[in-house]
PDB file of C-alpha atoms in Angstrom:
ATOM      1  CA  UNK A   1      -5.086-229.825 164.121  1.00 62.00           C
ATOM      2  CA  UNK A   2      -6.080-231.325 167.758  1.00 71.00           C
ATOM      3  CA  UNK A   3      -4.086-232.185 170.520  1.00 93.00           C
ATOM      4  CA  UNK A   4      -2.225-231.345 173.793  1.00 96.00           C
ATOM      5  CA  UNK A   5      -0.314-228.563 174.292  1.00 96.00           C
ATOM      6  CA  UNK A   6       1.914-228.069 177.186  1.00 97.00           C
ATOM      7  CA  UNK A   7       3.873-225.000 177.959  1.00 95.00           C
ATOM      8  CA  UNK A   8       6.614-224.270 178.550  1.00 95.00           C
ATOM      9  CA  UNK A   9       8.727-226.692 177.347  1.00 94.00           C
ATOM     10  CA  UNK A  10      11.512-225.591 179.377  1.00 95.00           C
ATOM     11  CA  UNK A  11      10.885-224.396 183.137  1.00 94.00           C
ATOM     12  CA  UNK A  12      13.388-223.515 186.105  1.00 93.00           C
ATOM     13  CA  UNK A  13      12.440-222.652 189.959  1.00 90.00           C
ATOM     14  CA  UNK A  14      14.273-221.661 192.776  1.00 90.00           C
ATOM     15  CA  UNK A  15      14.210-223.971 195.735  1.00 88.00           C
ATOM     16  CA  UNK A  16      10.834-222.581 197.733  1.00 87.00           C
ATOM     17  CA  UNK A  17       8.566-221.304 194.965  1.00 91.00           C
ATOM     18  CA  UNK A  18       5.542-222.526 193.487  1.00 94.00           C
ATOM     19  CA  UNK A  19       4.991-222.814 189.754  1.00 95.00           C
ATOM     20  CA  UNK A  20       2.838-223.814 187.476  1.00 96.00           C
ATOM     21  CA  UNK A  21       2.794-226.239 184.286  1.00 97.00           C
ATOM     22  CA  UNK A  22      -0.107-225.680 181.674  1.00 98.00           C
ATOM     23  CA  UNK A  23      -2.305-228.473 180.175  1.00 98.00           C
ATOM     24  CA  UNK A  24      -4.266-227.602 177.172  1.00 98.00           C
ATOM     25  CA  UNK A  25      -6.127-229.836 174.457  1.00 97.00           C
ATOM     26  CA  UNK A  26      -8.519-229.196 172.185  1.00 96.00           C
ATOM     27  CA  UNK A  27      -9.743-232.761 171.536  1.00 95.00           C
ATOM     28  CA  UNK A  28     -12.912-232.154 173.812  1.00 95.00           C
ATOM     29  CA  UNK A  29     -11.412-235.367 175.735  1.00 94.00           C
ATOM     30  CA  UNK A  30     -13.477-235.764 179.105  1.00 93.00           C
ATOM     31  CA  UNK A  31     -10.064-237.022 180.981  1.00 93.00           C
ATOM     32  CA  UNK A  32      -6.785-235.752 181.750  1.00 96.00           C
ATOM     33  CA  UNK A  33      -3.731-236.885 183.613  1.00 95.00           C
ATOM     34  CA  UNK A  34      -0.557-235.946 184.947  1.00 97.00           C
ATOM     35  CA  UNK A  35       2.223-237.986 184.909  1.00 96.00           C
ATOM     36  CA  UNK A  36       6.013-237.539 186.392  1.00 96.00           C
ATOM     37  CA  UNK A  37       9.013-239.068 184.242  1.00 94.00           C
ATOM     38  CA  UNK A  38      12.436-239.942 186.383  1.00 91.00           C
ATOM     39  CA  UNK A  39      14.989-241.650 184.035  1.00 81.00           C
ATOM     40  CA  UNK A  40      15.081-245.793 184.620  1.00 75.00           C
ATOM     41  CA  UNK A  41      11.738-245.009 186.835  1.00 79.00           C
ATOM     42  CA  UNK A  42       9.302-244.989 183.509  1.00 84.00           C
ATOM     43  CA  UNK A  43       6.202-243.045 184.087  1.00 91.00           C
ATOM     44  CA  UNK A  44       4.239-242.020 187.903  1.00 92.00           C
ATOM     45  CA  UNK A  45       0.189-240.455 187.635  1.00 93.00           C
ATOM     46  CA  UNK A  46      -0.011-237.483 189.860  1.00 96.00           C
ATOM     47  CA  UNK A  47      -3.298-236.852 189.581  1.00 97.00           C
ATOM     48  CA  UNK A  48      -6.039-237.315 186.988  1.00 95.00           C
ATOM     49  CA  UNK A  49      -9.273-236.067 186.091  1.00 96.00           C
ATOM     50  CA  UNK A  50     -12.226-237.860 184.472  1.00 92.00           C
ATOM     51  CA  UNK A  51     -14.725-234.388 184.315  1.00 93.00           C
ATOM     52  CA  UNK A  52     -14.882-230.970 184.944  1.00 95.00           C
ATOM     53  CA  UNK A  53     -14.441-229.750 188.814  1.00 96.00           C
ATOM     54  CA  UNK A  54     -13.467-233.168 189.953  1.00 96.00           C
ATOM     55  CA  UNK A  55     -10.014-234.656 190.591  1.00 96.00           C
ATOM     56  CA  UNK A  56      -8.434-237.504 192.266  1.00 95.00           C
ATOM     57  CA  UNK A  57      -4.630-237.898 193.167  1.00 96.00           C
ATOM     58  CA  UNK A  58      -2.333-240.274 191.758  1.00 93.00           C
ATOM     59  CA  UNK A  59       0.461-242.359 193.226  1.00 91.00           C
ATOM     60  CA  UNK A  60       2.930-239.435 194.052  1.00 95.00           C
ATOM     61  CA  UNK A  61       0.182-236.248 194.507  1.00 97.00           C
ATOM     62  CA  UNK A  62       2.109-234.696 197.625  1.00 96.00           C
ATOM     63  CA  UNK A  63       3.638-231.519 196.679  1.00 96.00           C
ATOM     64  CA  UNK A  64       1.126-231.130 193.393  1.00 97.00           C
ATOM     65  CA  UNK A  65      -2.042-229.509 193.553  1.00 98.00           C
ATOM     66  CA  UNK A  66      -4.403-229.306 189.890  1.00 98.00           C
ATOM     67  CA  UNK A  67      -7.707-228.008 188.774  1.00 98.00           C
ATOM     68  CA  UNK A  68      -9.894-228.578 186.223  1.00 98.00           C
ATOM     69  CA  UNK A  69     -12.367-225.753 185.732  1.00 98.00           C
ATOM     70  CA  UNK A  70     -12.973-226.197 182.186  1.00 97.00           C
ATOM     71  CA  UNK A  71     -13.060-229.112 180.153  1.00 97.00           C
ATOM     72  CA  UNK A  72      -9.966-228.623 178.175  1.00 97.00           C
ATOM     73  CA  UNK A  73      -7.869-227.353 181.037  1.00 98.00           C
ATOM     74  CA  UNK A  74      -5.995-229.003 183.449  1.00 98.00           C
ATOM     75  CA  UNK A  75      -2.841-226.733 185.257  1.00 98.00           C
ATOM     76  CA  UNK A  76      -0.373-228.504 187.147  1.00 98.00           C
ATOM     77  CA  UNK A  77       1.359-226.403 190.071  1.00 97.00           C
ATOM     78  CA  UNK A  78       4.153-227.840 191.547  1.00 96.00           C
ATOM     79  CA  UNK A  79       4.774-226.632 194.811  1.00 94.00           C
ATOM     80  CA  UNK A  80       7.312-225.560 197.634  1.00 90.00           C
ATOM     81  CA  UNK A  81       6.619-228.584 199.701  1.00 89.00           C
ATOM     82  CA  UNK A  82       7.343-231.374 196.800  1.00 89.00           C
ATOM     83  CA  UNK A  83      10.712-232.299 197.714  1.00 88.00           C
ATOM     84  CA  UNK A  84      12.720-233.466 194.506  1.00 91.00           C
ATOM     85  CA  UNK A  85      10.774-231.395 191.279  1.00 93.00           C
ATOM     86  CA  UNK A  86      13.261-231.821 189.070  1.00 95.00           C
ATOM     87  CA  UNK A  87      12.414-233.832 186.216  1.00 95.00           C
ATOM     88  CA  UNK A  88       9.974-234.212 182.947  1.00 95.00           C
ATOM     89  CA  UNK A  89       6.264-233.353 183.255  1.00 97.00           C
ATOM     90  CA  UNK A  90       3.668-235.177 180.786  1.00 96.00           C
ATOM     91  CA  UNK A  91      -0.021-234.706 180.484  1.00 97.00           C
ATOM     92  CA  UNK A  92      -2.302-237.010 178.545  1.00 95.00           C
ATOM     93  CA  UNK A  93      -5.759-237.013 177.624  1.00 95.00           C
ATOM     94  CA  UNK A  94      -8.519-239.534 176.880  1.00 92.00           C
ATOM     95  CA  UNK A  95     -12.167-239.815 175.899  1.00 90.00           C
ATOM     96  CA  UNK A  96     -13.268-241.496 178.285  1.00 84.00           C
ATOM     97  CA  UNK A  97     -11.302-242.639 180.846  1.00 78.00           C
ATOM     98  CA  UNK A  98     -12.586-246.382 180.425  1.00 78.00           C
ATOM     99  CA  UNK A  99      -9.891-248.715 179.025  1.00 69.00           C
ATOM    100  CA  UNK A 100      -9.790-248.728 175.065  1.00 78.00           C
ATOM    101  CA  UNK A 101      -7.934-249.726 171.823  1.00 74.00           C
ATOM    102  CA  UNK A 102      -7.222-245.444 171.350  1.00 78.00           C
ATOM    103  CA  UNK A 103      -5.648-245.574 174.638  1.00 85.00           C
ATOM    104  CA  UNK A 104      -3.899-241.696 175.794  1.00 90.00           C
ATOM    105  CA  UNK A 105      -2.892-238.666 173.492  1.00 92.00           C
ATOM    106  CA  UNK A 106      -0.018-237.023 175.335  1.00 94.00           C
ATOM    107  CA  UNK A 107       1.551-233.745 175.196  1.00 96.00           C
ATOM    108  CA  UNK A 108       4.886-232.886 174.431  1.00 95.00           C
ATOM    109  CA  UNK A 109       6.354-232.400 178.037  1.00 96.00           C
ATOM    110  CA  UNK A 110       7.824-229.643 180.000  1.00 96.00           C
ATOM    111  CA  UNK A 111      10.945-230.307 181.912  1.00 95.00           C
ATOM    112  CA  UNK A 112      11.334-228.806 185.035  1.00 96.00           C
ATOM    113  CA  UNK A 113      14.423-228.064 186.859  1.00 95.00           C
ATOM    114  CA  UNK A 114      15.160-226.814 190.140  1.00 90.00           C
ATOM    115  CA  UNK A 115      18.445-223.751 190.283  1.00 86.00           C
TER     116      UNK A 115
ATOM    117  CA  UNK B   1      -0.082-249.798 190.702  1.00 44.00           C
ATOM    118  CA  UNK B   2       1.895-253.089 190.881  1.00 58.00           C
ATOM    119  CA  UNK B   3       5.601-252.998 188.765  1.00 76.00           C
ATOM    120  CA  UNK B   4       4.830-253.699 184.561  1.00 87.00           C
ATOM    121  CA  UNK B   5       8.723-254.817 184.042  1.00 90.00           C
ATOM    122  CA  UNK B   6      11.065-254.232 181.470  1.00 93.00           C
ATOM    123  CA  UNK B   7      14.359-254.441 180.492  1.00 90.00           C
ATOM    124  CA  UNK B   8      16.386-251.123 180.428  1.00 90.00           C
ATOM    125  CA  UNK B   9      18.385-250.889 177.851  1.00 95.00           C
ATOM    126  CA  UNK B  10      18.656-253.047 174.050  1.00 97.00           C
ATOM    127  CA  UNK B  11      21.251-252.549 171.614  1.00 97.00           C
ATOM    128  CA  UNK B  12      20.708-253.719 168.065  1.00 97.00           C
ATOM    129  CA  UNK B  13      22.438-253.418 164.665  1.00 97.00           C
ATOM    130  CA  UNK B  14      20.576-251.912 161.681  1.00 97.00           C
ATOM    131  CA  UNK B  15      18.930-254.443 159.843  1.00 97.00           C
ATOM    132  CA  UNK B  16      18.641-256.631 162.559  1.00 97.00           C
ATOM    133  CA  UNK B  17      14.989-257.333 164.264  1.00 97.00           C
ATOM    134  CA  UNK B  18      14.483-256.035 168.009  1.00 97.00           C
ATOM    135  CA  UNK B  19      12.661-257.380 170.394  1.00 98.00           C
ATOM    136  CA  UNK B  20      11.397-255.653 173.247  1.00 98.00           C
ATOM    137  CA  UNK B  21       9.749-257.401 176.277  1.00 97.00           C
ATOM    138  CA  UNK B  22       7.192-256.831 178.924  1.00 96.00           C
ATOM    139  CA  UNK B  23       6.087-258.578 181.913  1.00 94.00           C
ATOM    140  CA  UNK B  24       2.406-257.128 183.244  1.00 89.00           C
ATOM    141  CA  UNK B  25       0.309-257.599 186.409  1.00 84.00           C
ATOM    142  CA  UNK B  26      -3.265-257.486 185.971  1.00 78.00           C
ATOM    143  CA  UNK B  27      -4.324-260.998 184.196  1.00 74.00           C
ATOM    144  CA  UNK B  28      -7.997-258.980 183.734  1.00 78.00           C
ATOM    145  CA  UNK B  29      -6.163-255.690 181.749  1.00 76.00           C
ATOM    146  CA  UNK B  30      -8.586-255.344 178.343  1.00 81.00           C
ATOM    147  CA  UNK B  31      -5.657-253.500 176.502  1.00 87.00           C
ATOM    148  CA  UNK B  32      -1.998-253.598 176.296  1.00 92.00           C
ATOM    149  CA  UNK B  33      -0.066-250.985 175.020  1.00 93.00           C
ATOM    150  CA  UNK B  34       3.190-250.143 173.191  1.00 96.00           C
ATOM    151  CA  UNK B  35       4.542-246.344 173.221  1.00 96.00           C
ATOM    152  CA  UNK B  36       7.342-244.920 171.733  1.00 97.00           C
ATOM    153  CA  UNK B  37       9.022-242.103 173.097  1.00 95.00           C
ATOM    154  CA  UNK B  38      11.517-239.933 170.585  1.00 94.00           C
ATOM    155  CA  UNK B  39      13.820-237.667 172.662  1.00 89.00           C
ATOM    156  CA  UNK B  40      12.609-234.593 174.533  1.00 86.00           C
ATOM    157  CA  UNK B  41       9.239-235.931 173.527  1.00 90.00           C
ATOM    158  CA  UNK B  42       6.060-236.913 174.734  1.00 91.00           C
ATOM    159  CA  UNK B  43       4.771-240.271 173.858  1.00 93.00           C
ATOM    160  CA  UNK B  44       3.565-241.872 170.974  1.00 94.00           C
ATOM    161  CA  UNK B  45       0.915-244.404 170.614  1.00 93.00           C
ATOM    162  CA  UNK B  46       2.689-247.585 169.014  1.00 95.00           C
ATOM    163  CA  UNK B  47      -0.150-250.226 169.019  1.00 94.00           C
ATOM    164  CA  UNK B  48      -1.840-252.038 171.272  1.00 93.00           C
ATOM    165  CA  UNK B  49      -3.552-255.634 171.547  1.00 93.00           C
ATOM    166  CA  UNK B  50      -6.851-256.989 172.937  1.00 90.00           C
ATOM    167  CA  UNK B  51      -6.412-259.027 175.773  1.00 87.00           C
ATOM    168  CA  UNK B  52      -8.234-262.231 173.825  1.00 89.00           C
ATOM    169  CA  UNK B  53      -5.921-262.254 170.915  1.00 91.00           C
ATOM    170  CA  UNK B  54      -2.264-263.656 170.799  1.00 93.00           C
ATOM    171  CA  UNK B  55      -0.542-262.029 168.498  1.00 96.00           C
ATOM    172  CA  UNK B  56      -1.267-258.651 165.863  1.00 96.00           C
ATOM    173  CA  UNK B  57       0.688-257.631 162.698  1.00 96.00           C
ATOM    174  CA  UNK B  58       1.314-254.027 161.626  1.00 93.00           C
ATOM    175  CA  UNK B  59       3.627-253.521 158.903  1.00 95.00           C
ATOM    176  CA  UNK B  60       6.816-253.871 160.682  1.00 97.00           C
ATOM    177  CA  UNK B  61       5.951-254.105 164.800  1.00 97.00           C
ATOM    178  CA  UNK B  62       4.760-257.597 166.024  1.00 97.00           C
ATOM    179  CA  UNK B  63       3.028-258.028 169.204  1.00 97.00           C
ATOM    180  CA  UNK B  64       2.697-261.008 171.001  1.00 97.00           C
ATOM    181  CA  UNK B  65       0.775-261.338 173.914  1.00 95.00           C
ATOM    182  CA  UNK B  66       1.383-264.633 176.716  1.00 94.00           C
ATOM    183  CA  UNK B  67      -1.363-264.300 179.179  1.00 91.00           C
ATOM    184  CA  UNK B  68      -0.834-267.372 180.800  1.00 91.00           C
ATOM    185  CA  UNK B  69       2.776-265.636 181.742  1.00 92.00           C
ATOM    186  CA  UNK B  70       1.637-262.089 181.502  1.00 92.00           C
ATOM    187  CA  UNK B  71       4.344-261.750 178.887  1.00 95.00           C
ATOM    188  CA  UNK B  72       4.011-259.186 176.082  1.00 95.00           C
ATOM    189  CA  UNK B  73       6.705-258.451 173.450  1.00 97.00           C
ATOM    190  CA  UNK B  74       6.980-256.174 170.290  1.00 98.00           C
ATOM    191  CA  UNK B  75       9.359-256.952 167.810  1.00 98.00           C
ATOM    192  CA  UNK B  76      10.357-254.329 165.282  1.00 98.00           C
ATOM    193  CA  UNK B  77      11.585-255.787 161.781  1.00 98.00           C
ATOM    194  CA  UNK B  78      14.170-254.086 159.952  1.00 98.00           C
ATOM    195  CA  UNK B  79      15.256-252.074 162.494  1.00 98.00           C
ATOM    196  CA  UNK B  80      16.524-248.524 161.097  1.00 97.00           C
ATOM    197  CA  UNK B  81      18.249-245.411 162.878  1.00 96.00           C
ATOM    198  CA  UNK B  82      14.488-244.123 163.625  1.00 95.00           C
ATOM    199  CA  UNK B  83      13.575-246.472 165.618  1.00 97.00           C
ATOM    200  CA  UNK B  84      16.037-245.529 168.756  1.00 97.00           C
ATOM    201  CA  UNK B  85      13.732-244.201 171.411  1.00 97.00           C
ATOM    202  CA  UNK B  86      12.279-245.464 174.781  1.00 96.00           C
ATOM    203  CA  UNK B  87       9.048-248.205 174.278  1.00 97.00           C
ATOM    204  CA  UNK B  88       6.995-248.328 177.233  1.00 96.00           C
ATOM    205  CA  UNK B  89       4.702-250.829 177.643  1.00 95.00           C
ATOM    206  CA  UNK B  90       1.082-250.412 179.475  1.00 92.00           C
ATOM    207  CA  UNK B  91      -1.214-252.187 180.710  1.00 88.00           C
ATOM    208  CA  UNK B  92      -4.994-250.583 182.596  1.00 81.00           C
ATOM    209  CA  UNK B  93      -5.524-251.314 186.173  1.00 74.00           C
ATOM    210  CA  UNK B  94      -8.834-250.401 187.597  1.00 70.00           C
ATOM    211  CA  UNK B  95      -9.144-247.356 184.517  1.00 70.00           C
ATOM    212  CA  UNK B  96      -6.230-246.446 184.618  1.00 78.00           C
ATOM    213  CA  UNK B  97      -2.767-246.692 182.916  1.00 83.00           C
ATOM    214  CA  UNK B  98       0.050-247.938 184.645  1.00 87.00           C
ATOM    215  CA  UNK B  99       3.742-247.984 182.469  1.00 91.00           C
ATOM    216  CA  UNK B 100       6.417-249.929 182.248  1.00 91.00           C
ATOM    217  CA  UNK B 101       9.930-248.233 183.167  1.00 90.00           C
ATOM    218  CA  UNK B 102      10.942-248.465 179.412  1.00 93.00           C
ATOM    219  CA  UNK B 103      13.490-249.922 177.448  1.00 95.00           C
ATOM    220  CA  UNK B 104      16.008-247.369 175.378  1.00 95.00           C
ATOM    221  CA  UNK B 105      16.443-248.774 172.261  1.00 97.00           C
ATOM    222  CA  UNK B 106      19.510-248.168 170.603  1.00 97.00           C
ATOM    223  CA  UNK B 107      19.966-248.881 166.641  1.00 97.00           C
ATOM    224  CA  UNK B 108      23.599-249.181 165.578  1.00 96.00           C
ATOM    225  CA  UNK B 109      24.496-247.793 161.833  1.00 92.00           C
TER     226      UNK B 109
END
C-alpha cells in the first residue's frame, strides 16, 4: 500500500545533540513538508519542498535543517541550536504542491522529547 | 500565515450533532479543508469544499462554507465515541496550507 512513513515514532535527545527524523513515501508525490505540532498551537511548516534538491523554509525553520536528494525522501534534523524541540513532528506529502480537492497525505508522526 | 481560528475544545453527548467552527483569512483560498486527528496520530483527510459552493453533504459530516464571513463549519450527525479527536481546519495561502489550532472533540457515552 502507499503512503508516508515516518520513523521513529518515539525519539529522545539530550540537550546539545543533533538528530534526525525520517520522511519516507512511496506515493511518487513531487512535494513534501514538515510541520511542528505544540498542543492549543495547531500545526507550524518548517520547511517544505516542491522537487528534488530544492527547499524553502517555513514559518519556524531556525534550528531545522532538511534535504531532499531523492524524490521520496525528505530527513528532518533537528538541531542543537533549536531552542524548545520537544514536541510532535508531522510530514505530509502532495502531488503537486498547487492547491487541490486531494489536499496532503500525512505520516504518522514522531514525537520528540528532550531528557 | 495569518491565524485560521477555532475554538479549543467541544463537548457533546452521543447522539447529539457537533458542530465544529472555523474562521479563515484568505477570501481567494480555492479549497478548505477538514482533518481529523485520532490520538498519537497523524492526520486524516476529512473533506474539503470548493471555494464557489456553500454547502457539501457526505454521509454524516456537513460543511458549510460563509465566504462573505470567512466562516466554515462541519457538523457531524450522530455523533458516536469515534468521533473524539482534534478537527483542524485549512485553508491554502499562496500554495500552501496553513491550519487551524484545532478543536478536541470530546463525545460523551
Amino acid at each position: 500500500d502507499g503512503g508516508i512513513t515516518q520513523s521513529p515514532k518515539y525519539l529522545f535527545r539530550k540537550e546539545g545533540q543533533n538528530v534526525t527524523l525520517s520522511c519516507e513515501q512511496n506515493l511518487n508525490h513531487d512535494a513534501m513538508y514538515w510541520y511542528r505540532q505544540d498542543p492549543g498551537q495547531g500545526l507550524r511548516l518548517i520547511y517544505y519542498s516542491q522537487i528534488v534538491n530544492d527547499f524553502q523554509k517555513g514559518d519556524i525553520a531556525e534550528g531545522y535543517s532538511v534535504s531532499r536528494e531523492k524524490k521520496e525522501s525528505f530527513p528532518l534534523t533537528v538541531t542543537s541550536a533549536q531552542k524548545n524541540p520537544t514536541a510532535f513532528y508531522l510530514c505530509a506529502s502532495s502531488p503537486d504542491p498547487r492547491p487541490a480537492h486531494y489536499g496532503y497525505t500525512f505520516g504518522s508522526g514522531t514525537r520528540l522529547t528532550v531528557v | 500565515g495569518e491565524d485560521v481560528e477555532q475554538s479549543l475544545f467541544l463537548s457533546v453527548r452521543e447522539g447529539d450533532s457537533s458542530v465544529i467552527n472555523c474562521t479563515y483569512t484568505d477570501s481567494s483560498s480555492t479549497y478548505l479543508y477538514w482533518y481529523k486527528q485520532e490520538p498519537g496520530a497523524g492526520l486524516q483527510l476529512l473533506t474539503y469544499i470548493f471555494s464557489n459552493m456553500d454547502m457539501k453533504q457526505d454521509q454524516r459530516l456537513t460543511v458549510l462554507l460563509n465566504k462573505k464571513d470567512k466562516h466554515l463549519s462541519l457538523r457531524i450527525a450522530d455523533t458516536q465515541t469515534g468521533d473524539s479527536a482534534i478537527y483542524f481546519c485549512a485553508e491554502i495561502q499562496v500554495n500552501q496550507f496553513y491550519f487551524g489550532t484545532g478543536t478536541s472533540l470530546t463525545v460523551i457515552p
